Amino acid sequence: MNLLYWDIDGTLIKTSRAGLYAISEAAEALWGQAVNFDSIPTAGMTDNYICREVIKSIAGREPTNEEVANLCRYYETLLLEHLRSRVGIILPSVREILAALKECNDCRVLLLTGNSRKGAEIKLEHFGIADYFDFSRSAFAADHYRRGDIARSALSVAQSNWGSQEQHNLFVIGDTPNDIDCGKSIGAYTVGIATGAYTTAQLEDCQPWWAVDVLPAAAVFVEKIRAVSAKDK
């Protein structure tokens, strides 16, 4: 079976930074100060990491896990409003590829994302593509700060549901070096899509299994995935 783990922001959709605006509003409400994201890396980072760095930049100290969680939960309550107030897009070929994969009996369409589960649901429901994904077997930020920890939780869930890793092909699809690195950490085939903050050349420097400027047509994508299974037979 082919287990396909998708990143969200910059890979499936672009939200015109709605998430960061929501975090900024939440931080100002809870901490009384606006956020300057210029010094905080966000591409490929988890919600928990971003919220921790936001609090550090305001408070000048390491926040507690409870403080980070409070900011993340508050952000989730503001997210939909910010999505609605900005012009976001579903990236090229995404909907067609997801629909094609949903029809493949040997494929499972999953998420491996730095978003919380609630944040992921809000974003994907807003863009009308949530129903393509198996949320119950996907991997989210939860209590994790690092993407590698999310990847390991994805692998654990996969093994619990579908048996040992050797029986399946895992694919991690994302737009940042962090996506590629976390995919490699669990032995996945990694797909770098240069629709986010990184160029194809920068993603290729991370030596993914496949790197493209944009997602190809659905038939090309599915054929590429299934070629791995054919090779293993």
XYZ file of N, CA and C in Angstrom:
699
model
N 0.837 -1.186 0.000
C 0.000 0.000 0.000
C 0.883 1.250 0.000
N 0.394 2.309 -0.611
C 1.106 3.580 -0.660
C 0.467 4.545 0.335
N 1.241 4.989 1.305
C 0.773 5.935 2.317
C 1.342 7.299 1.977
N 0.472 8.224 1.583
C 0.917 9.540 1.129
C 0.613 10.592 2.189
N 1.673 11.180 2.735
C 1.565 12.169 3.801
C 1.812 13.564 3.228
N 0.813 14.408 3.296
C 0.878 15.746 2.717
C 1.095 16.820 3.776
N 1.990 17.733 3.479
C 2.065 19.002 4.183
C 0.881 19.851 3.713
N 0.582 20.935 4.404
C -0.563 21.770 4.029
C -0.130 23.100 3.402
N 0.439 23.980 4.229
C 0.725 25.342 3.776
C 1.889 25.369 2.794
N 1.635 25.948 1.628
C 2.665 26.015 0.592
C 2.720 24.794 -0.288
N 2.035 23.735 0.115
C 2.005 22.483 -0.649
C 0.627 22.245 -1.249
N -0.402 22.293 -0.407
C -1.780 22.131 -0.860
C -2.454 23.478 -1.117
N -2.191 24.421 -0.229
C -2.879 25.713 -0.278
C -1.917 26.851 0.038
N -2.348 28.062 -0.305
C -1.725 29.282 0.190
C -2.826 30.136 0.795
N -2.571 30.656 1.985
C -3.614 31.354 2.734
C -3.384 32.856 2.839
N -2.392 33.388 2.126
C -2.031 34.809 2.269
C -1.681 35.143 3.711
N -0.980 34.190 4.350
C -0.464 34.361 5.722
C -1.575 34.501 6.760
N -2.741 33.929 6.466
C -3.854 34.027 7.409
C -3.488 33.453 8.773
N -2.758 32.346 8.779
C -2.370 31.736 10.044
C -1.489 32.635 10.890
N -0.532 33.302 10.253
C 0.358 34.189 11.001
C -0.388 35.420 11.519
N -1.320 35.941 10.714
C -2.134 37.054 11.194
C -2.974 36.625 12.398
N -3.484 35.402 12.358
C -4.283 34.908 13.480
C -3.426 34.724 14.727
N -2.210 34.201 14.553
C -1.297 34.055 15.696
C -0.949 35.424 16.263
N -0.700 36.390 15.383
C -0.346 37.733 15.838
C -1.482 38.355 16.649
N -2.710 38.199 16.154
C -3.855 38.748 16.899
C -4.013 38.053 18.244
N -3.820 36.719 18.237
C -3.935 35.974 19.491
C -2.860 36.400 20.483
N -1.645 36.606 20.000
C -0.551 37.008 20.882
C -0.803 38.396 21.469
N -1.337 39.293 20.642
C -1.618 40.641 21.143
C -2.717 40.600 22.202
N -3.700 39.713 21.996
C -4.782 39.598 22.970
C -4.286 39.010 24.291
N -3.414 38.020 24.207
C -2.954 37.321 25.416
C -1.742 37.979 26.066
N -0.886 38.591 25.239
C 0.384 39.107 25.746
C 0.529 40.614 25.596
N -0.455 41.259 24.963
C -0.466 42.713 24.916
C 0.546 43.349 24.001
N 1.037 42.579 23.013
C 2.052 43.147 22.122
C 1.958 42.507 20.741
N 2.072 43.329 19.711
C 2.070 42.816 18.340
C 3.354 42.033 18.066
N 3.324 41.191 17.042
C 4.436 40.295 16.742
C 5.154 40.745 15.480
N 6.468 40.747 15.534
C 7.287 40.965 14.336
C 7.826 39.610 13.895
N 7.312 39.106 12.765
C 7.710 37.780 12.312
C 9.014 37.790 11.507
N 9.621 38.963 11.315
C 10.830 39.040 10.492
C 11.960 38.180 11.045
N 12.022 38.050 12.351
C 13.117 37.292 12.971
C 12.692 35.894 13.412
N 11.473 35.479 13.047
C 10.971 34.161 13.453
C 10.777 33.298 12.215
N 11.551 32.221 12.064
C 11.339 31.329 10.920
C 9.991 30.629 11.042
N 9.238 30.611 9.956
C 7.914 30.000 9.995
C 7.720 28.898 8.959
N 8.390 28.980 7.805
C 8.193 27.990 6.734
C 8.658 26.620 7.199
N 7.750 25.645 7.174
C 8.093 24.290 7.566
C 8.116 24.057 9.062
N 7.780 25.078 9.848
C 7.805 24.956 11.302
C 6.426 24.567 11.832
N 6.401 24.045 13.044
C 5.145 23.636 13.653
C 4.453 24.826 14.312
N 3.144 24.709 14.493
C 2.413 25.740 15.227
C 3.032 25.962 16.606
N 3.387 24.878 17.278
C 3.949 24.996 18.620
C 5.263 25.765 18.605
N 6.105 25.455 17.621
C 7.395 26.151 17.523
C 7.168 27.642 17.301
N 6.293 27.972 16.347
C 6.051 29.383 16.027
C 5.485 30.116 17.244
N 4.514 29.508 17.917
C 3.929 30.151 19.093
C 4.947 30.293 20.219
N 5.809 29.313 20.390
C 6.861 29.426 21.405
C 7.790 30.595 21.091
N 8.209 30.707 19.819
C 9.114 31.788 19.439
C 8.439 33.150 19.551
N 7.149 33.205 19.265
C 6.399 34.451 19.413
C 6.426 34.906 20.873
N 6.129 33.987 21.790
C 6.118 34.340 23.215
C 7.515 34.736 23.679
N 8.530 34.011 23.232
C 9.908 34.360 23.594
C 10.257 35.772 23.147
N 9.816 36.134 21.919
C 10.145 37.463 21.404
C 9.458 38.571 22.199
N 8.301 38.254 22.789
C 7.568 39.245 23.572
C 8.026 39.258 25.021
N 8.132 38.072 25.624
C 8.405 37.970 27.060
C 9.888 37.966 27.391
N 10.720 37.656 26.393
C 12.162 37.614 26.647
C 12.605 36.437 27.486
N 11.818 35.374 27.477
C 12.152 34.159 28.229
C 11.527 32.956 27.542
N 11.948 31.785 27.981
C 11.374 30.550 27.463
C 9.983 30.351 28.049
N 8.959 30.206 27.220
C 7.607 30.019 27.760
C 7.389 28.596 28.256
N 6.376 28.423 29.061
C 5.984 27.083 29.482
C 5.178 26.418 28.378
N 5.089 25.112 28.448
C 4.264 24.384 27.477
C 2.808 24.826 27.565
N 2.341 25.146 28.773
C 0.961 25.597 28.946
C 0.737 26.933 28.244
N 1.701 27.831 28.338
C 1.581 29.124 27.669
C 1.543 28.960 26.149
N 2.383 28.068 25.646
C 2.383 27.796 24.209
C 1.041 27.209 23.785
N 0.546 26.247 24.544
C -0.729 25.614 24.212
C -1.868 26.626 24.239
N -1.862 27.534 25.210
C -2.910 28.552 25.300
C -2.908 29.453 24.068
N -1.718 29.842 23.608
C -1.639 30.682 22.418
C -2.106 29.918 21.187
N -1.721 28.651 21.071
C -2.159 27.827 19.934
C -3.672 27.675 19.908
N -4.273 27.417 21.075
C -5.722 27.223 21.114
C -6.461 28.532 20.799
N -5.935 29.647 21.272
C -6.570 30.939 20.978
C -6.476 31.245 19.485
N -5.316 30.977 18.920
C -5.117 31.167 17.476
C -6.158 30.399 16.663
N -6.457 29.165 17.068
C -7.434 28.348 16.347
C -8.818 29.006 16.313
N -9.167 29.736 17.373
C -10.477 30.389 17.402
C -10.554 31.577 16.446
N -9.418 32.107 16.047
C -9.364 33.279 15.165
C -9.081 32.923 13.710
N -8.656 31.692 13.480
C -8.132 31.314 12.171
C -9.159 31.452 11.049
N -10.365 30.955 11.251
C -11.351 30.971 10.170
C -11.665 32.394 9.733
N -11.781 33.299 10.677
C -12.053 34.699 10.342
C -10.959 35.272 9.439
N -9.716 34.937 9.739
C -8.604 35.441 8.919
C -8.568 34.761 7.556
N -8.903 33.496 7.483
C -8.982 32.818 6.188
C -10.042 33.472 5.310
N -11.167 33.802 5.902
C -12.264 34.397 5.140
C -11.941 35.815 4.683
N -11.084 36.514 5.421
C -10.812 37.916 5.105
C -9.666 38.096 4.126
N -9.020 36.973 3.722
C -7.902 37.060 2.793
C -8.146 36.153 1.592
N -7.459 36.461 0.510
C -7.610 35.679 -0.711
C -6.577 34.559 -0.705
N -7.038 33.346 -0.479
C -6.164 32.182 -0.528
C -6.452 31.350 -1.768
N -5.581 30.388 -2.037
C -5.766 29.544 -3.223
C -5.443 28.090 -2.903
N -6.081 27.200 -3.655
C -5.639 25.808 -3.733
C -4.600 25.765 -4.838
N -3.472 25.168 -4.582
C -2.374 25.187 -5.546
C -2.668 24.282 -6.750
N -2.000 24.534 -7.878
C -2.297 23.807 -9.124
C -2.213 22.295 -8.972
N -3.175 21.616 -9.567
C -3.279 20.151 -9.654
C -3.650 19.472 -8.346
N -3.725 20.222 -7.255
C -3.965 19.601 -5.949
C -5.297 18.856 -5.917
N -6.369 19.534 -6.251
C -7.677 18.897 -6.150
C -7.768 17.669 -7.056
N -7.217 17.777 -8.262
C -7.266 16.662 -9.218
C -6.445 15.473 -8.728
N -5.281 15.745 -8.159
C -4.448 14.663 -7.636
C -5.128 13.982 -6.446
N -5.670 14.767 -5.531
C -6.354 14.184 -4.373
C -7.534 13.323 -4.800
N -8.284 13.793 -5.785
C -9.428 13.020 -6.274
C -8.966 11.717 -6.915
N -7.876 11.769 -7.668
C -7.352 10.564 -8.316
C -6.836 9.569 -7.285
N -6.135 10.058 -6.265
C -5.611 9.177 -5.230
C -6.736 8.525 -4.434
N -7.811 9.259 -4.243
C -8.946 8.724 -3.482
C -9.560 7.515 -4.182
N -9.395 7.458 -5.493
C -9.937 6.343 -6.269
C -8.976 5.165 -6.352
N -7.775 5.334 -5.844
C -6.768 4.261 -5.898
C -6.898 3.377 -4.665
N -7.222 2.119 -4.843
C -7.407 1.209 -3.715
C -6.123 0.971 -2.931
N -4.973 1.187 -3.587
C -3.700 0.923 -2.925
C -3.071 2.191 -2.348
N -3.827 3.285 -2.246
C -3.307 4.539 -1.714
C -4.130 5.011 -0.522
N -3.462 5.597 0.453
C -4.120 6.248 1.577
C -3.655 7.700 1.609
N -4.606 8.610 1.653
C -4.306 10.043 1.598
C -4.337 10.605 3.019
N -3.163 11.051 3.495
C -2.972 11.423 4.892
C -2.292 12.783 4.988
N -2.157 13.268 6.205
C -1.467 14.528 6.459
C -0.296 14.298 7.398
N 0.780 15.010 7.136
C 1.895 15.112 8.081
C 2.220 16.600 8.104
N 1.728 17.290 9.110
C 1.722 18.741 9.095
C 2.107 19.329 10.439
N 2.694 20.504 10.389
C 3.003 21.241 11.605
C 1.800 21.940 12.195
N 0.669 21.886 11.511
C -0.581 22.418 12.058
C -1.106 21.496 13.153
N -1.866 22.067 14.057
C -2.659 21.234 14.961
C -3.759 20.561 14.153
N -4.356 19.537 14.713
C -5.457 18.896 13.988
C -6.589 19.886 13.755
N -6.923 20.681 14.758
C -8.004 21.652 14.618
C -7.658 22.679 13.544
N -6.425 23.175 13.561
C -6.011 24.148 12.559
C -6.062 23.571 11.159
N -5.616 22.309 11.026
C -5.656 21.641 9.719
C -7.087 21.482 9.224
N -7.978 21.072 10.121
C -9.387 20.901 9.742
C -9.993 22.222 9.277
N -9.719 23.296 10.009
C -10.271 24.606 9.648
C -9.783 25.029 8.269
N -8.489 24.888 8.019
C -7.930 25.309 6.730
C -8.485 24.476 5.575
N -8.457 23.175 5.717
C -8.856 22.320 4.597
C -10.359 22.333 4.372
N -11.123 22.501 5.423
C -12.576 22.651 5.246
C -12.886 23.979 4.550
N -12.162 25.020 4.903
C -12.368 26.321 4.266
C -12.144 26.230 2.755
N -11.144 25.451 2.342
C -10.837 25.321 0.921
C -11.572 24.154 0.255
N -12.381 23.436 1.013
C -13.222 22.393 0.441
C -12.506 21.113 0.073
N -11.372 20.806 0.729
C -10.644 19.579 0.391
C -10.424 18.670 1.608
N -11.071 18.968 2.717
C -10.859 18.165 3.929
C -11.286 16.713 3.749
N -12.331 16.488 2.964
C -12.885 15.137 2.839
C -11.954 14.164 2.127
N -10.921 14.649 1.496
C -9.985 13.750 0.825
C -9.042 13.055 1.808
N -8.949 13.547 3.033
C -7.929 13.083 3.962
C -8.500 12.238 5.096
N -7.713 11.264 5.519
C -8.032 10.436 6.676
C -7.398 11.111 7.900
N -8.158 11.956 8.566
C -7.631 12.708 9.706
C -7.288 11.788 10.878
N -8.050 10.715 11.042
C -7.861 9.861 12.213
C -6.512 9.143 12.189
N -5.918 8.988 11.016
C -4.631 8.295 10.914
C -3.506 9.227 10.447
N -3.775 10.516 10.480
C -2.777 11.498 10.076
C -1.942 11.945 11.271
N -0.948 12.804 11.011
C -0.018 13.242 12.059
C 0.002 14.766 12.121
N -0.197 15.297 13.331
C -0.310 16.735 13.540
C 0.681 17.185 14.620
N 0.728 18.497 14.833
C 1.685 19.027 15.800
C 1.447 18.463 17.196
N 0.175 18.403 17.609
C -0.154 17.908 18.956
C 0.756 18.595 19.976
N 1.575 17.825 20.715
C 2.495 18.424 21.687
C 3.900 18.589 21.124
N 4.082 18.300 19.837
C 5.420 18.291 19.260
C 5.857 19.676 18.789
N 7.134 19.942 18.957
C 7.729 21.177 18.466
C 8.503 20.956 17.177
N 9.005 19.753 16.981
C 9.837 19.449 15.819
C 9.084 18.560 14.843
N 9.324 18.824 13.561
C 8.631 18.061 12.528
C 9.055 16.586 12.535
N 10.303 16.329 12.902
C 10.767 14.943 12.967
C 9.967 14.118 13.962
N 9.576 14.727 15.068
C 8.758 14.016 16.060
C 7.364 13.720 15.511
N 6.830 14.655 14.710
C 5.539 14.411 14.077
C 5.657 13.248 13.100
N 6.757 13.201 12.356
C 6.971 12.106 11.405
C 7.034 10.766 12.123
N 7.703 10.728 13.248
C 7.787 9.466 13.987
C 6.435 9.053 14.540
N 5.611 10.028 14.910
C 4.263 9.679 15.359
C 3.436 9.149 14.192
N 3.663 9.701 12.983
C 2.975 9.194 11.785
C 3.350 7.749 11.527
N 4.627 7.437 11.670
C 5.104 6.077 11.440
C 4.502 5.117 12.465
N 4.421 5.544 13.701
C 3.842 4.700 14.746
C 2.372 4.400 14.463
N 1.624 5.429 14.038
C 0.206 5.232 13.708
C 0.061 4.308 12.503
N 0.928 4.490 11.513
C 0.880 3.644 10.312
C 1.123 2.179 10.665
N 2.090 1.933 11.509
C 2.397 0.559 11.889
C 1.264 -0.057 12.699
N 0.593 0.759 13.513
C -0.533 0.257 14.301
C -1.721 -0.107 13.424
N -1.895 0.633 12.318
C -3.064 0.440 11.470
C -2.825 -0.492 10.292
N -1.611 -0.467 9.751
C -1.372 -1.192 8.500
C -0.196 -2.160 8.560
N 0.373 -2.353 9.734
C 1.465 -3.309 9.843
C 2.829 -2.678 9.635
N 3.861 -3.486 9.606
C 5.242 -3.001 9.587
C 5.518 -2.144 8.361
N 6.475 -1.256 8.514
C 6.824 -0.303 7.461
C 7.250 -1.001 6.172
N 7.887 -2.150 6.308
C 8.412 -2.867 5.139
C 7.309 -3.306 4.180
N 6.076 -3.373 4.658
C 4.966 -3.822 3.821
C 4.428 -2.711 2.914
N 4.844 -1.480 3.126
C 4.227 -0.349 2.449
C 5.280 0.632 1.945
N 4.839 1.519 1.059
C 5.659 2.640 0.613
C 5.114 3.918 1.236
N 5.993 4.652 1.910
C 5.614 5.913 2.528
C 6.127 7.066 1.665
N 5.295 8.075 1.483
C 5.669 9.270 0.735
C 5.363 10.490 1.600
N 6.310 11.400 1.685
C 6.093 12.671 2.382
C 6.234 13.784 1.357
N 5.181 14.587 1.211
C 5.106 15.602 0.169
C 5.019 16.969 0.828
N 5.992 17.838 0.525
C 5.996 19.158 1.136
C 6.814 20.161 0.361
N 6.851 21.377 0.865
C 7.489 22.475 0.131
C 8.729 23.030 0.818
N 9.202 22.377 1.881
C 10.362 22.901 2.599
C 11.392 21.805 2.860
N 12.639 22.207 3.138
C 13.638 21.223 3.547
C 13.229 20.423 4.772
N 12.474 21.037 5.696
C 12.015 20.301 6.879
C 11.115 19.135 6.508
N 10.291 19.321 5.474
C 9.446 18.215 5.013
C 10.296 17.071 4.483
N 11.305 17.424 3.700
C 12.187 16.402 3.131
C 12.960 15.687 4.229
N 13.505 16.452 5.157
C 14.313 15.851 6.229
C 13.474 14.935 7.116
N 12.260 15.360 7.457
C 11.452 14.518 8.342
C 10.990 13.266 7.608
N 10.734 13.382 6.295
C 10.383 12.199 5.519
C 11.515 11.193 5.477
N 12.714 11.699 5.256
C 13.878 10.808 5.230
C 14.079 10.121 6.578
N 13.741 10.819 7.656
C 13.974 10.257 8.992
C 13.126 9.027 9.264
N 12.039 8.838 8.487
C 11.201 7.645 8.672
C 11.269 6.731 7.441
N 12.252 6.969 6.588
C 12.443 6.092 5.438
C 11.436 6.284 4.332
N 10.852 7.481 4.233
C 9.834 7.747 3.210
C 10.470 8.245 1.911
N 9.776 8.044 0.824
C 10.100 8.725 -0.425
C 9.663 10.181 -0.257
N 10.559 11.117 -0.535
C 10.248 12.518 -0.283
C 10.030 13.271 -1.591
N 8.991 14.089 -1.606
C 8.630 14.881 -2.781
C 8.674 16.352 -2.396
N 9.566 17.103 -3.039
C 9.685 18.531 -2.779
C 8.974 19.331 -3.851
N 8.040 20.179 -3.451
C 7.260 20.997 -4.372
C 7.633 22.458 -4.139
N 8.139 23.131 -5.167
C 8.656 24.500 -5.004
C 7.556 25.548 -5.129
N 6.466 25.341 -4.398
C 5.356 26.289 -4.429
C 5.277 27.109 -3.145
N 6.278 26.945 -2.287
C 6.321 27.703 -1.043
C 7.460 28.712 -1.052
N 8.227 28.729 0.016
C 9.290 29.730 0.173
C 10.621 29.291 -0.413
N 10.713 28.053 -0.901
C 11.988 27.514 -1.387
C 11.902 27.199 -2.876
N 13.020 27.414 -3.560
C 13.091 27.118 -4.991
C 13.314 25.627 -5.203
N 13.113 25.192 -6.432
C 13.378 23.791 -6.764
C 14.838 23.452 -6.491
N 15.746 24.355 -6.839
C 17.176 24.108 -6.612
C 17.478 23.940 -5.130
N 16.869 24.762 -4.288
C 17.089 24.634 -2.847
C 16.546 23.314 -2.317
N 15.413 22.884 -2.828
C 14.861 21.593 -2.406
C 15.720 20.448 -2.917
N 16.220 20.562 -4.139
C 17.084 19.517 -4.695
C 18.372 19.369 -3.890
N 18.839 20.452 -3.272
C 20.029 20.377 -2.421
C 19.814 19.440 -1.247
N 18.562 19.216 -0.876
C 18.226 18.305 0.229
C 18.110 16.857 -0.244
N 18.310 16.637 -1.530
C 18.295 15.307 -2.146
C 16.988 14.544 -1.904
N 15.873 15.143 -2.292
C 14.605 14.407 -2.197
C 14.540 13.329 -3.271
N 13.598 12.439 -3.148
C 13.357 11.435 -4.178
C 12.896 12.095 -5.469
N 12.121 13.180 -5.335
C 11.561 13.861 -6.502
C 11.368 15.323 -6.132
N 11.763 16.223 -6.999
C 11.539 17.654 -6.787
C 10.980 18.264 -8.060
N 9.943 19.074 -7.916
C 9.296 19.698 -9.071
C 8.956 21.145 -8.745
N 8.819 21.946 -9.810
C 8.427 23.346 -9.631
C 7.004 23.448 -9.081
N 6.111 22.689 -9.683
C 4.712 22.618 -9.243
C 4.261 21.168 -9.383
N 3.178 20.831 -8.723
C 2.644 19.486 -8.870
C 2.233 19.248 -10.322
N 2.546 18.073 -10.868
C 2.174 17.782 -12.249
C 0.702 17.395 -12.359
N 0.279 17.055 -13.555
C -1.081 16.559 -13.758
C -1.310 15.304 -12.925
N -2.561 15.053 -12.570
C -2.898 13.936 -11.679
C -2.390 12.602 -12.218
N -2.555 12.363 -13.513
C -2.140 11.084 -14.089
C -0.635 10.888 -13.954
N 0.130 11.954 -14.144
C 1.596 11.878 -14.025
C 1.989 11.588 -12.581
N 1.336 12.266 -11.638
C 1.653 12.066 -10.226
C 1.349 10.642 -9.795
N 0.173 10.159 -10.114
C -0.212 8.803 -9.713
C 0.700 7.762 -10.351
N 1.053 7.963 -11.610
C 1.956 7.020 -12.283
C 3.311 6.973 -11.598
N 3.809 8.130 -11.177
C 5.100 8.209 -10.479
C 5.042 7.439 -9.155
N 3.956 7.593 -8.428
C 3.799 6.895 -7.144
C 3.708 5.388 -7.374
N 2.875 4.987 -8.299
C 2.654 3.558 -8.524
C 3.888 2.878 -9.125
N 4.749 3.625 -9.766
C 5.980 3.051 -10.317
C 6.863 2.492 -9.219
N 6.781 3.080 -8.029
C 7.552 2.569 -6.896
C 7.073 1.180 -6.511
N 5.749 1.016 -6.418
C 5.189 -0.306 -6.092
C 5.526 -1.332 -7.162
N 5.467 -0.922 -8.422
C 5.783 -1.836 -9.514
C 7.229 -2.290 -9.462
N 8.102 -1.359 -9.096
C 9.524 -1.669 -9.008
C 9.796 -2.679 -7.900
N 9.013 -2.576 -6.808
C 9.246 -3.452 -5.655
C 8.717 -4.860 -5.862
N 7.883 -5.060 -6.878
C 7.289 -6.387 -7.067
C 8.285 -7.342 -7.728
